[in-house]
Amino acid sequence: MLKAQGLAKSYGSEQILHQVELEVKRGESFGILGPNGSGKSTLVKILIGEESPDSGKVWLEGKEIASYDSKERARKIAVLAQETMEEIDFTVGQVVEMGRYPYLKKWTGMTRQDQEIIEQVMELTGVSIYRDRRFSDLSGGEKQRVAIAKALAQEPELLFLDEPTTYLDIHYQLLILDLIHRYRQEHQLTIVMVLHDLNLAAQYCDQLLLLSKGKVKAAGNPQQIIQPSLIDEVFHVKPIVLSHPKWQVPQLLLSAKRDSCSSGECS
Amino acid sequence: MKELRLLWWSGGLFLCFLFSISATVTWGSAHIEMGMVWKIIFSHLWGGTTLPAGIDSATDAIVWQLRFPRVILAAVVGATLAIAGVIFQGLLKNSLADPYVLGVSSGAATGAVLSMLTGWGSILLGKWTVPIFAFGGACLALFLVLRIVDRHLRAESLILSGVVIQAFFGAILTFAISISEQEMQRIQFWLMGSFVLRDWEHVWILLPILVIGLVVAWGFSRELNVLVLGDRSASHLGMNVARVRLFLLLLASFVTAVAVSVSGTIGFVGLVIPHIIRMLTGADHRSLIPLSALAGAILMMWSDCLARVIFDPRELPVGVITAFIGAPFFAMILKKRQKR
């Protein structure tokens, strides 16, 4: 579905990415992990064709991403970014409608099919009841559900999630990720997500890619990636790794360095 | 529900538009009755050469050659500036932007005055000389403002940049006035705007530009809507943001320039009107653009009417009236933003 080889990018003299390669298979849920400044967002921007790499290539369904027309690309890839902070004077219905933009021709209105898809995704994400409310009046979690509805209205084959739950409380974090997970299973959607929370990543992703200082440190399934030594090397924390009692995926338990603090050597 | 509301406002504004035409043609130093005004207008539009019974040729001349073209020109200028305001506000995601505040109008006026004083290019370009020079000035002003403003296009930064550019071009204009005494009167009117001595010729320059501007801007209303979500979201939806933005900025500058070249710099119409319409019918550009054009036309017709009749027989520059309405409005919006 999505393949990248030899990606490199630098801003000025600072090299952000070195020789990154990855492959995402159709229907897979693929997680990109790494500490702040490891090049995750730059990698995502290159993978979705928003920026071009200095060297290396990205292929979407065997065709180079740069050769896609921008609307054609938006019919395949949708992006859900962090919750928007901008003041938006539109109603929820109008915002979701904008997801159909890549399908609409100039001077023509929406077809019945467009309308139906909008209805479907609004039902699915549970935002129909807010239809006529002003977008900016919603809470953060509600806004993010509307953003998902907009992204799904694009009928994407590949959905990018760029830290979609950063500002949300745990209720909404799970709600958003479950919603996407369910949709993925029903529609054969491929998902690439950048998550800060390693435990959520282990539960929702089939494959993980660990970035460190712009390089691929490791790639594989959660069992291979969520390992104390790797995590320590990349994030500089010494976690305890347990198996999730229900899903049998590795979960991290962070432990504070209290023993050294209590003896007064904290600073 | 929302559609009904939109329909109400569209209908109401259209009726108000028709009423404004007849009322503002009626008012003036010689009072002419509304019925007679429409009789004369219809006789010219569909009739032949003969005047309808009971109308003398003097009245006919006042209506058809003086007041009606002037009122129509005011309407066309008002509509044009309102559309430019909608586009600037949408593109810069800033409800305080308008061609006057951004200094684009001053740039256009400077270009226009330059072409009048020097006479450059008039053989080649004919009646389009002044508008084209004005467009050059408008583009230069816009370019400078966008160079000065910070990357995030914050409201305060944008306004300050506009003020600086306005001051700069204002100085050039005043300089031009000072060194050319015989042209003083003609140039002075560019500073505050006026419809004195404007006739059908000017209507025919601006009207096609308004129609083109309106149609093209409306064609881009979906893009303007999506841009409200932010540049990144717009590009994720498959829009070529840089290209669309450049095109629309040029479009807005162009229509502003042509409007300025026939009537001078008239401020605040492009600021006030989109605001009011947005409050009444929402931010969707598909309705915002045409309704703003209509409301801009109405506001300008009445402003010009006031400018004519308040100190009759002397006339005020119409920009004085719009500034009296617009400046407090501007202050109000600014204050409201700070509270947030």
Coordinates of C-alpha atoms in Angstrom, one line a residue:
Chain A
M1 CA 0.0 0.0 0.0
L2 CA 2.6 2.5 1.1
K3 CA 6.3 2.1 0.7
A4 CA 9.2 4.4 1.3
Q5 CA 12.9 4.0 0.6
G6 CA 16.0 6.0 1.5
L7 CA 14.2 9.0 2.7
A8 CA 16.4 11.9 3.8
K9 CA 15.5 15.4 4.7
S10 CA 17.3 18.3 6.3
Y11 CA 16.3 21.8 7.2
G12 CA 19.3 24.1 6.8
S13 CA 22.3 22.3 8.2
E14 CA 20.1 20.1 10.5
Q15 CA 19.5 16.6 9.2
I16 CA 16.1 15.5 10.3
L17 CA 15.8 12.1 8.6
H18 CA 18.5 9.7 7.4
Q19 CA 17.8 6.7 5.1
V20 CA 14.3 5.9 6.4
E21 CA 12.5 3.1 4.9
L22 CA 9.2 1.4 5.7
E23 CA 6.4 -0.6 4.2
V24 CA 2.8 -0.5 5.2
K25 CA 0.6 -3.3 4.0
R26 CA -3.1 -2.9 3.1
G27 CA -5.4 -3.2 6.1
E28 CA -2.6 -2.9 8.5
S29 CA -2.4 -0.6 11.5
F30 CA 1.1 0.9 11.5
G31 CA 2.4 3.0 14.4
I32 CA 5.3 5.4 14.3
L33 CA 7.0 6.0 17.6
G34 CA 9.9 8.0 18.8
P35 CA 10.8 10.8 21.2
N36 CA 10.2 14.5 20.6
G37 CA 12.4 15.7 17.8
S38 CA 13.1 12.2 16.3
G39 CA 11.6 13.3 13.0
K40 CA 8.1 11.8 13.3
S41 CA 6.2 14.7 12.0
T42 CA 8.6 15.3 9.1
L43 CA 8.3 11.7 8.2
V44 CA 4.6 11.9 8.1
K45 CA 4.6 15.1 6.0
I46 CA 6.8 13.3 3.5
L47 CA 4.7 10.2 3.5
I48 CA 1.5 12.1 2.7
G49 CA 3.2 14.1 0.0
E50 CA 2.9 17.4 1.9
E51 CA 6.7 17.9 1.7
S52 CA 9.2 16.3 -0.7
P53 CA 12.3 14.5 0.6
D54 CA 15.8 15.6 -0.3
S55 CA 16.4 12.1 -1.5
G56 CA 14.5 8.8 -1.5
K57 CA 11.0 8.0 -2.7
V58 CA 7.5 7.2 -1.5
W59 CA 5.1 5.0 -3.4
L60 CA 1.4 4.8 -2.8
E61 CA -0.1 1.7 -4.4
G62 CA 3.0 1.3 -6.6
K63 CA 2.8 4.9 -7.9
E64 CA 5.1 7.6 -6.8
I65 CA 3.4 9.9 -4.4
A66 CA 4.8 13.0 -6.0
S67 CA 3.1 12.1 -9.3
Y68 CA -0.4 12.1 -7.8
D69 CA -2.6 15.1 -8.6
S70 CA -3.4 16.7 -5.2
K71 CA -7.1 15.9 -5.3
E72 CA -6.5 12.4 -6.5
R73 CA -4.2 12.0 -3.5
A74 CA -6.8 13.4 -1.1
R75 CA -9.2 10.7 -2.4
K76 CA -6.8 8.0 -1.2
I77 CA -5.2 9.6 1.9
A78 CA -6.9 11.4 4.7
V79 CA -5.1 13.0 7.6
L80 CA -6.3 13.5 11.1
A81 CA -4.0 16.0 12.9
Q82 CA -4.0 17.3 16.4
E83 CA -7.2 19.0 17.5
T84 CA -7.5 22.4 15.7
M85 CA -7.3 25.4 17.9
E86 CA -8.6 27.8 15.2
E87 CA -11.8 29.7 15.5
I88 CA -14.1 28.3 12.9
D89 CA -17.4 29.9 12.2
F90 CA -19.0 26.9 10.5
T91 CA -21.5 24.5 11.7
V92 CA -20.5 20.9 12.3
G93 CA -22.5 19.8 9.2
Q94 CA -20.6 22.2 7.1
V95 CA -17.2 21.1 8.4
V96 CA -18.0 17.4 7.7
E97 CA -19.2 18.4 4.2
M98 CA -15.7 19.8 3.4
G99 CA -14.4 16.2 3.5
R100 CA -16.1 15.8 0.1
Y101 CA -13.9 18.6 -1.4
P102 CA -11.6 16.2 -3.4
Y103 CA -14.6 14.7 -5.1
L104 CA -16.5 17.8 -6.1
K105 CA -16.1 19.5 -9.4
K106 CA -16.2 23.3 -9.7
W107 CA -19.6 24.8 -10.4
T108 CA -21.4 21.6 -9.4
G109 CA -23.2 20.9 -6.1
M110 CA -23.1 17.7 -4.1
T111 CA -24.7 14.6 -5.5
R112 CA -27.1 12.4 -3.5
Q113 CA -24.1 10.0 -3.1
D114 CA -22.1 12.7 -1.4
Q115 CA -25.0 13.5 0.9
E116 CA -25.4 9.8 1.8
I117 CA -21.7 9.4 2.7
I118 CA -21.8 12.5 4.9
E119 CA -24.9 11.1 6.7
Q120 CA -23.1 7.8 7.2
V121 CA -19.9 9.1 8.6
M122 CA -21.8 11.5 10.9
E123 CA -23.9 8.6 12.2
L124 CA -20.9 6.5 12.7
T125 CA -18.9 9.1 14.6
G126 CA -22.0 10.1 16.6
V127 CA -21.9 13.8 15.6
S128 CA -25.3 13.9 13.8
I129 CA -26.8 15.4 16.9
Y130 CA -24.4 18.4 16.7
R131 CA -25.1 19.0 13.0
D132 CA -26.3 22.6 13.4
R133 CA -24.0 23.6 16.3
R134 CA -21.1 25.9 15.7
F135 CA -17.9 23.9 15.4
S136 CA -15.9 26.2 17.7
D137 CA -18.5 25.8 20.5
L138 CA -17.7 22.1 20.9
S139 CA -15.4 20.5 23.4
G140 CA -12.0 19.1 22.4
G141 CA -13.2 15.5 22.2
E142 CA -16.3 16.4 20.2
K143 CA -14.2 18.5 17.8
Q144 CA -12.0 15.6 17.2
R145 CA -14.9 13.3 16.4
V146 CA -16.1 15.9 13.9
A147 CA -12.6 15.9 12.4
I148 CA -12.7 12.1 12.1
A149 CA -16.1 12.4 10.3
K150 CA -14.5 14.9 7.9
A151 CA -11.6 12.6 7.3
L152 CA -13.8 9.5 6.7
A153 CA -16.0 11.6 4.3
Q154 CA -12.9 11.6 2.1
E155 CA -13.5 7.8 1.8
P156 CA -9.7 7.3 2.2
E157 CA -8.0 4.0 1.7
L158 CA -5.2 5.2 4.0
L159 CA -5.8 7.2 7.1
F160 CA -2.9 9.1 8.8
L161 CA -3.3 10.0 12.4
D162 CA -0.8 12.5 13.6
E163 CA -1.0 12.4 17.4
P164 CA -4.8 12.5 17.3
T165 CA -5.4 12.2 21.0
T166 CA -2.7 14.6 22.4
Y167 CA -5.0 17.0 24.2
L168 CA -7.8 14.6 25.1
D169 CA -8.7 12.9 28.3
I170 CA -8.5 9.1 28.6
H171 CA -12.2 8.7 27.9
Y172 CA -11.9 10.4 24.6
Q173 CA -8.5 8.9 23.8
L174 CA -10.0 5.4 23.9
L175 CA -13.3 6.5 22.2
I176 CA -11.5 8.0 19.3
L177 CA -9.1 5.1 18.8
D178 CA -11.8 2.5 19.2
L179 CA -14.0 4.3 16.6
I180 CA -11.2 4.3 14.1
H181 CA -10.3 0.7 14.9
R182 CA -13.8 -0.5 14.3
Y183 CA -14.1 1.5 11.1
R184 CA -10.8 0.0 9.9
Q185 CA -12.0 -3.6 10.4
E186 CA -15.3 -2.9 8.6
H187 CA -13.8 -1.0 5.6
Q188 CA -10.3 -2.6 5.1
L189 CA -8.8 0.8 5.9
T190 CA -5.1 1.1 6.3
I191 CA -3.9 3.2 9.2
V192 CA -0.6 4.9 9.9
M193 CA -0.5 6.7 13.3
V194 CA 1.9 8.7 15.3
L195 CA 1.2 8.2 19.0
H196 CA 3.0 9.4 22.0
D197 CA 1.4 6.8 24.3
L198 CA 3.4 3.6 23.8
N199 CA 0.8 1.5 25.6
L200 CA -2.0 2.6 23.3
A201 CA 0.3 2.1 20.3
A202 CA 0.9 -1.5 21.5
Q203 CA -2.8 -2.1 21.7
Y204 CA -3.9 -0.6 18.5
C205 CA -1.1 -1.2 16.1
D206 CA 0.0 -4.4 14.3
Q207 CA 3.4 -3.0 13.3
L208 CA 5.5 -0.4 14.9
L209 CA 8.4 1.7 13.7
L210 CA 10.7 3.2 16.3
L211 CA 12.5 6.4 15.2
S212 CA 15.5 7.8 17.0
K213 CA 17.4 10.9 15.8
G214 CA 15.9 10.6 12.3
K215 CA 16.9 7.0 11.8
V216 CA 14.9 3.8 12.0
K217 CA 16.0 2.2 15.3
A218 CA 13.8 -0.9 15.0
A219 CA 10.7 -2.1 13.2
G220 CA 8.4 -5.0 13.9
N221 CA 5.4 -6.1 15.9
P222 CA 4.7 -4.7 19.4
Q223 CA 6.4 -7.7 21.1
Q224 CA 9.6 -7.0 19.2
I225 CA 9.5 -3.2 19.8
I226 CA 8.2 -2.7 23.3
Q227 CA 11.3 -4.1 25.1
P228 CA 13.0 -2.6 28.1
S229 CA 16.4 -2.3 26.4
L230 CA 15.1 -0.7 23.2
I231 CA 12.9 1.7 25.1
D232 CA 15.7 2.7 27.4
E233 CA 18.0 3.3 24.5
V234 CA 15.6 5.6 22.6
F235 CA 13.6 7.3 25.4
H236 CA 16.1 7.1 28.3
V237 CA 13.7 5.6 30.7
K238 CA 13.9 2.2 32.4
P239 CA 10.4 0.7 32.2
I240 CA 8.9 -2.5 33.5
V241 CA 7.2 -4.4 30.6
L242 CA 4.2 -6.6 31.4
S243 CA 1.8 -8.4 29.2
H244 CA -1.7 -7.0 29.0
P245 CA -4.0 -9.4 30.8
K246 CA -6.7 -9.2 28.2
W247 CA -5.0 -8.6 24.9
Q248 CA -1.6 -10.2 25.5
V249 CA 0.3 -7.2 24.1
P250 CA 3.3 -5.7 26.0
Q251 CA 2.5 -2.8 28.2
L252 CA 4.9 -0.4 29.9
L253 CA 4.9 0.4 33.5
L254 CA 7.0 3.5 34.3
S255 CA 8.7 3.7 37.6
A256 CA 9.7 6.9 39.2
K257 CA 13.3 7.2 40.6
R258 CA 12.0 7.6 44.1
D259 CA 14.6 5.6 45.9
S260 CA 17.4 8.0 44.9
C261 CA 15.3 11.0 45.6
S262 CA 14.4 10.0 49.2
S263 CA 18.1 9.8 50.1
G264 CA 18.4 13.5 49.0
E265 CA 20.4 13.0 45.9
C266 CA 17.7 14.1 43.5
S267 CA 19.3 17.1 42.0
Chain B
M1 CA -34.6 26.2 8.9
K2 CA -31.2 27.7 7.9
E3 CA -32.2 27.7 4.2
L4 CA -35.3 29.6 5.1
R5 CA -33.4 32.2 7.0
L6 CA -31.0 32.6 4.1
L7 CA -34.0 33.0 1.7
W8 CA -35.5 35.7 3.9
W9 CA -32.3 37.7 4.1
S10 CA -31.7 37.4 0.4
G11 CA -35.2 38.5 -0.5
G12 CA -35.1 41.3 2.1
L13 CA -31.7 42.6 0.9
F14 CA -32.9 42.5 -2.7
L15 CA -36.0 44.5 -2.0
C16 CA -33.9 46.9 0.1
F17 CA -31.6 47.2 -2.9
L18 CA -34.4 48.2 -5.3
F19 CA -35.8 50.6 -2.7
S20 CA -32.4 52.2 -2.2
I21 CA -31.9 52.8 -5.9
S22 CA -35.2 54.7 -6.2
A23 CA -34.9 56.5 -2.9
T24 CA -31.3 57.7 -3.6
V25 CA -32.1 58.8 -7.1
T26 CA -35.1 60.7 -5.7
W27 CA -33.2 62.7 -3.2
G28 CA -31.1 65.6 -4.1
S29 CA -31.2 69.4 -4.7
A30 CA -34.2 68.9 -7.0
H31 CA -36.7 66.5 -5.6
I32 CA -38.0 64.0 -8.1
E33 CA -40.8 61.6 -7.3
M34 CA -40.1 57.9 -7.1
G35 CA -42.8 57.0 -9.7
M36 CA -41.3 59.4 -12.1
V37 CA -37.8 58.1 -11.5
W38 CA -38.8 54.6 -12.5
K39 CA -40.8 55.8 -15.5
I40 CA -37.7 57.6 -16.8
I41 CA -35.5 54.6 -16.1
F42 CA -37.9 52.2 -17.8
S43 CA -38.4 54.5 -20.8
H44 CA -34.6 54.5 -21.3
L45 CA -34.2 50.8 -20.8
W46 CA -37.0 49.6 -23.0
G47 CA -38.6 52.7 -24.6
G48 CA -37.5 54.5 -27.7
T49 CA -36.4 58.0 -28.0
T50 CA -39.6 59.7 -27.0
L51 CA -40.1 60.8 -23.4
P52 CA -43.2 59.6 -21.5
A53 CA -46.0 62.1 -21.1
G54 CA -45.5 64.7 -18.3
I55 CA -41.7 64.5 -18.0
D56 CA -39.7 67.4 -19.3
S57 CA -36.2 67.0 -20.7
A58 CA -34.5 68.7 -17.7
T59 CA -35.9 66.2 -15.3
D60 CA -35.0 63.4 -17.7
A61 CA -31.4 64.7 -17.9
I62 CA -31.1 64.9 -14.1
V63 CA -32.3 61.4 -13.6
W64 CA -30.7 59.6 -16.5
Q65 CA -27.5 61.5 -17.0
L66 CA -26.6 62.7 -13.5
R67 CA -28.2 60.8 -10.6
F68 CA -29.0 57.3 -11.9
P69 CA -25.4 56.6 -13.3
R70 CA -24.0 58.0 -10.1
V71 CA -26.2 55.8 -7.9
I72 CA -25.4 52.8 -10.0
L73 CA -21.7 53.5 -9.9
A74 CA -21.9 53.9 -6.1
A75 CA -23.7 50.5 -6.0
V76 CA -21.1 48.9 -8.2
V77 CA -18.2 50.3 -6.2
G78 CA -19.8 49.3 -2.9
A79 CA -20.4 45.7 -4.2
T80 CA -16.8 45.5 -5.5
L81 CA -15.2 46.6 -2.3
A82 CA -17.4 44.3 -0.3
I83 CA -16.3 41.3 -2.3
A84 CA -12.7 42.3 -2.0
G85 CA -13.2 42.5 1.7
V86 CA -14.7 39.0 1.9
I87 CA -11.8 37.6 -0.1
F88 CA -9.1 39.3 2.0
Q89 CA -10.8 38.3 5.3
G90 CA -11.2 34.7 4.1
L91 CA -7.7 34.3 2.8
L92 CA -5.9 36.0 5.7
K93 CA -8.2 34.4 8.2
N94 CA -8.6 37.7 9.8
S95 CA -11.8 39.5 10.3
L96 CA -10.1 42.9 10.4
A97 CA -8.7 42.7 6.9
D98 CA -10.1 44.8 4.1
P99 CA -8.6 46.6 1.1
Y100 CA -8.5 49.9 2.9
V101 CA -7.0 48.7 6.2
L102 CA -4.4 46.6 4.3
G103 CA -3.2 49.6 2.4
V104 CA -4.2 48.1 -0.9
S105 CA -6.5 50.9 -1.7
S106 CA -3.8 53.5 -1.0
G107 CA -1.4 51.6 -3.2
A108 CA -4.0 51.6 -6.0
A109 CA -4.7 55.3 -5.6
T110 CA -1.0 56.1 -5.8
G111 CA -0.7 54.1 -9.0
A112 CA -3.7 55.8 -10.4
V113 CA -2.4 59.3 -9.6
L114 CA 1.0 58.4 -11.0
S115 CA -0.6 57.5 -14.3
M116 CA -2.7 60.6 -14.4
L117 CA 0.3 62.9 -13.7
T118 CA 2.7 61.3 -16.0
G119 CA 0.4 60.1 -18.8
W120 CA 2.5 57.1 -19.2
G121 CA 1.1 54.3 -21.3
S122 CA -2.2 56.0 -22.1
I123 CA -1.8 55.6 -25.9
L124 CA -1.4 51.9 -25.6
L125 CA -3.9 51.2 -22.9
G126 CA -6.6 53.8 -23.5
K127 CA -9.3 54.0 -20.8
W128 CA -7.7 51.1 -19.0
T129 CA -4.5 53.1 -18.3
V130 CA -5.6 54.3 -14.8
P131 CA -7.0 51.0 -13.7
I132 CA -3.9 49.1 -14.8
F133 CA -1.6 51.5 -13.0
A134 CA -3.8 51.2 -10.0
F135 CA -3.6 47.5 -10.1
G136 CA 0.2 47.8 -10.1
G137 CA 0.1 50.0 -7.1
A138 CA -2.3 47.7 -5.3
C139 CA -0.1 44.6 -5.9
L140 CA 3.0 46.5 -4.7
A141 CA 1.2 47.5 -1.5
L142 CA -0.1 44.0 -0.9
F143 CA 3.3 42.5 -1.6
L144 CA 4.9 44.9 0.9
V145 CA 2.3 44.3 3.6
L146 CA 2.8 40.5 3.3
R147 CA 6.5 41.0 3.5
I148 CA 6.3 43.0 6.7
V149 CA 3.6 40.9 8.5
D150 CA 4.7 38.0 10.7
R151 CA 4.4 34.5 9.5
H152 CA 1.3 33.7 11.4
L153 CA -0.6 36.7 9.9
R154 CA -1.7 37.8 13.4
A155 CA -4.4 40.5 13.3
E156 CA -2.4 43.1 15.2
S157 CA 0.7 42.6 13.0
L158 CA -1.4 42.8 9.9
I159 CA -3.1 46.0 10.9
L160 CA 0.2 47.6 11.8
S161 CA 1.7 46.6 8.5
G162 CA -1.3 48.0 6.7
V163 CA -1.0 51.3 8.6
V164 CA 2.7 51.6 7.7
I165 CA 2.0 51.0 4.0
Q166 CA -1.0 53.3 4.1
A167 CA 1.2 56.1 5.6
F168 CA 3.9 55.5 3.0
F169 CA 1.6 55.7 0.0
G170 CA -0.4 58.5 1.6
A171 CA 2.9 60.5 1.8
I172 CA 3.6 59.8 -1.9
L173 CA 0.0 61.0 -2.7
T174 CA 0.4 64.2 -0.7
F175 CA 3.8 64.8 -2.2
A176 CA 2.2 64.5 -5.7
I177 CA -0.5 66.9 -4.7
S178 CA 2.0 69.5 -3.4
I179 CA 4.1 69.6 -6.5
S180 CA 1.2 69.8 -9.0
E181 CA -1.1 72.7 -8.1
Q182 CA -3.3 72.6 -11.1
E183 CA -4.1 68.9 -10.6
M184 CA -4.7 69.4 -6.9
Q185 CA -8.5 69.2 -7.0
R186 CA -8.5 66.1 -9.2
I187 CA -6.0 64.3 -7.0
Q188 CA -7.5 65.3 -3.7
F189 CA -10.6 63.4 -4.3
W190 CA -8.6 60.2 -4.5
L191 CA -7.8 60.6 -0.8
M192 CA -11.3 60.3 0.5
G193 CA -13.2 59.0 -2.5
S194 CA -16.0 60.6 -4.4
F195 CA -18.6 60.1 -7.1
V196 CA -18.6 63.7 -8.3
L197 CA -18.6 64.0 -12.1
R198 CA -18.8 60.3 -12.6
D199 CA -21.0 59.1 -15.4
W200 CA -21.9 56.1 -17.5
E201 CA -18.4 55.7 -18.9
H202 CA -17.1 54.8 -15.4
V203 CA -20.0 52.4 -14.8
W204 CA -19.0 50.6 -18.0
I205 CA -15.4 50.2 -16.8
L206 CA -16.2 48.8 -13.4
L207 CA -19.4 46.9 -14.0
P208 CA -17.8 44.1 -16.1
I209 CA -15.0 43.8 -13.6
L210 CA -17.6 43.4 -10.8
V211 CA -19.4 40.7 -12.7
I212 CA -16.3 38.8 -13.5
G213 CA -15.0 39.3 -9.9
L214 CA -18.3 38.1 -8.4
V215 CA -18.6 35.0 -10.6
V216 CA -14.9 34.0 -10.2
A217 CA -15.0 34.6 -6.4
W218 CA -18.2 32.7 -6.1
G219 CA -16.6 29.9 -8.1
F220 CA -13.9 29.8 -5.4
S221 CA -16.3 29.9 -2.5
R222 CA -15.7 26.2 -1.7
E223 CA -11.9 26.9 -1.6
L224 CA -12.5 29.9 0.6
N225 CA -14.6 27.7 2.9
V226 CA -12.0 25.0 3.2
L227 CA -9.2 27.5 3.8
V228 CA -11.0 28.6 7.0
L229 CA -9.9 25.2 8.4
G230 CA -6.3 26.2 8.0
D231 CA -3.7 25.8 5.3
R232 CA -2.6 22.3 6.3
S233 CA -6.1 20.9 6.5
A234 CA -6.8 22.5 3.1
S235 CA -3.8 20.8 1.6
H236 CA -4.8 17.5 3.1
L237 CA -8.1 17.9 1.4
G238 CA -6.3 18.1 -1.9
M239 CA -6.2 21.9 -2.4
N240 CA -3.1 23.6 -3.9
V241 CA -3.1 26.2 -1.2
A242 CA -0.3 28.4 -2.5
R243 CA -1.7 28.7 -6.0
V244 CA -5.3 29.3 -4.9
R245 CA -4.2 31.9 -2.4
L246 CA -2.1 33.8 -4.9
F247 CA -4.8 33.8 -7.5
L248 CA -7.5 35.1 -5.0
L249 CA -5.2 37.8 -3.6
L250 CA -4.5 39.0 -7.2
L251 CA -8.2 38.9 -7.9
A252 CA -9.1 40.9 -4.8
S253 CA -6.4 43.4 -5.5
F254 CA -7.5 43.8 -9.1
V255 CA -11.2 44.5 -8.4
T256 CA -10.1 46.9 -5.6
A257 CA -7.7 48.7 -8.0
V258 CA -10.4 49.2 -10.7
A259 CA -12.9 50.4 -8.0
V260 CA -10.3 52.8 -6.6
S261 CA -9.5 54.1 -10.1
V262 CA -13.1 55.2 -10.7
S263 CA -13.9 56.5 -7.2
G264 CA -10.8 56.9 -5.1
T265 CA -10.1 55.3 -1.7
I266 CA -13.3 54.7 0.2
G267 CA -12.6 52.9 3.4
F268 CA -14.3 50.3 5.6
V269 CA -17.0 49.1 3.3
G270 CA -15.1 45.9 2.7
L271 CA -14.7 45.6 6.5
V272 CA -18.1 46.3 7.8
I273 CA -20.3 44.5 5.2
P274 CA -18.8 40.9 5.4
H275 CA -19.0 41.1 9.2
I276 CA -22.7 42.0 9.2
I277 CA -23.6 39.4 6.6
R278 CA -21.6 36.7 8.4
M279 CA -23.5 37.5 11.6
L280 CA -26.8 37.3 9.8
T281 CA -26.4 34.3 7.6
G282 CA -23.2 32.5 8.6
A283 CA -19.7 32.1 7.3
D284 CA -20.5 30.0 4.2
H285 CA -18.9 31.9 1.3
R286 CA -21.5 30.6 -1.2
S287 CA -24.0 32.9 0.4
L288 CA -21.5 35.4 2.0
I289 CA -20.1 36.5 -1.4
P290 CA -23.4 37.4 -3.2
L291 CA -25.1 38.8 -0.2
S292 CA -22.1 41.0 0.7
A293 CA -22.1 42.4 -2.8
L294 CA -25.7 43.3 -2.4
A295 CA -25.3 44.8 1.0
G296 CA -22.1 46.7 0.0
A297 CA -24.1 48.2 -2.9
I298 CA -26.8 49.4 -0.6
L299 CA -24.4 50.9 2.0
M300 CA -22.5 52.8 -0.7
M301 CA -25.6 54.2 -2.3
W302 CA -26.8 55.6 1.0
S303 CA -23.4 56.9 1.9
D304 CA -23.1 58.7 -1.3
C305 CA -26.7 60.0 -1.0
L306 CA -25.8 61.4 2.5
A307 CA -22.6 62.9 1.1
R308 CA -24.7 64.8 -1.5
V309 CA -27.5 66.0 0.7
I310 CA -26.2 66.8 4.1
F311 CA -24.5 70.1 3.2
D312 CA -26.3 70.7 0.0
P313 CA -25.3 72.3 -2.3
R314 CA -21.8 71.5 -1.1
E315 CA -20.7 67.9 -1.2
L316 CA -18.7 65.8 1.2
P317 CA -16.3 63.1 0.0
V318 CA -18.1 59.8 0.4
G319 CA -15.2 58.3 2.2
V320 CA -15.9 60.7 5.1
I321 CA -19.3 59.0 5.5
T322 CA -18.1 55.5 5.3
A323 CA -15.3 56.3 7.8
F324 CA -17.8 57.7 10.2
I325 CA -19.7 54.4 10.1
G326 CA -16.7 52.1 9.7
A327 CA -14.1 53.4 12.2
P328 CA -16.3 52.9 15.3
F329 CA -17.3 49.5 13.9
F330 CA -13.6 48.6 13.5
A331 CA -12.9 49.7 17.1
M332 CA -15.8 47.6 18.3
I333 CA -14.5 44.4 16.6
L334 CA -11.0 45.0 17.8
K335 CA -12.3 45.4 21.4
K336 CA -14.4 42.3 21.1
R337 CA -11.4 40.3 19.9
Q338 CA -9.4 41.4 22.9
K339 CA -12.1 40.1 25.3
R340 CA -11.7 36.6 23.9

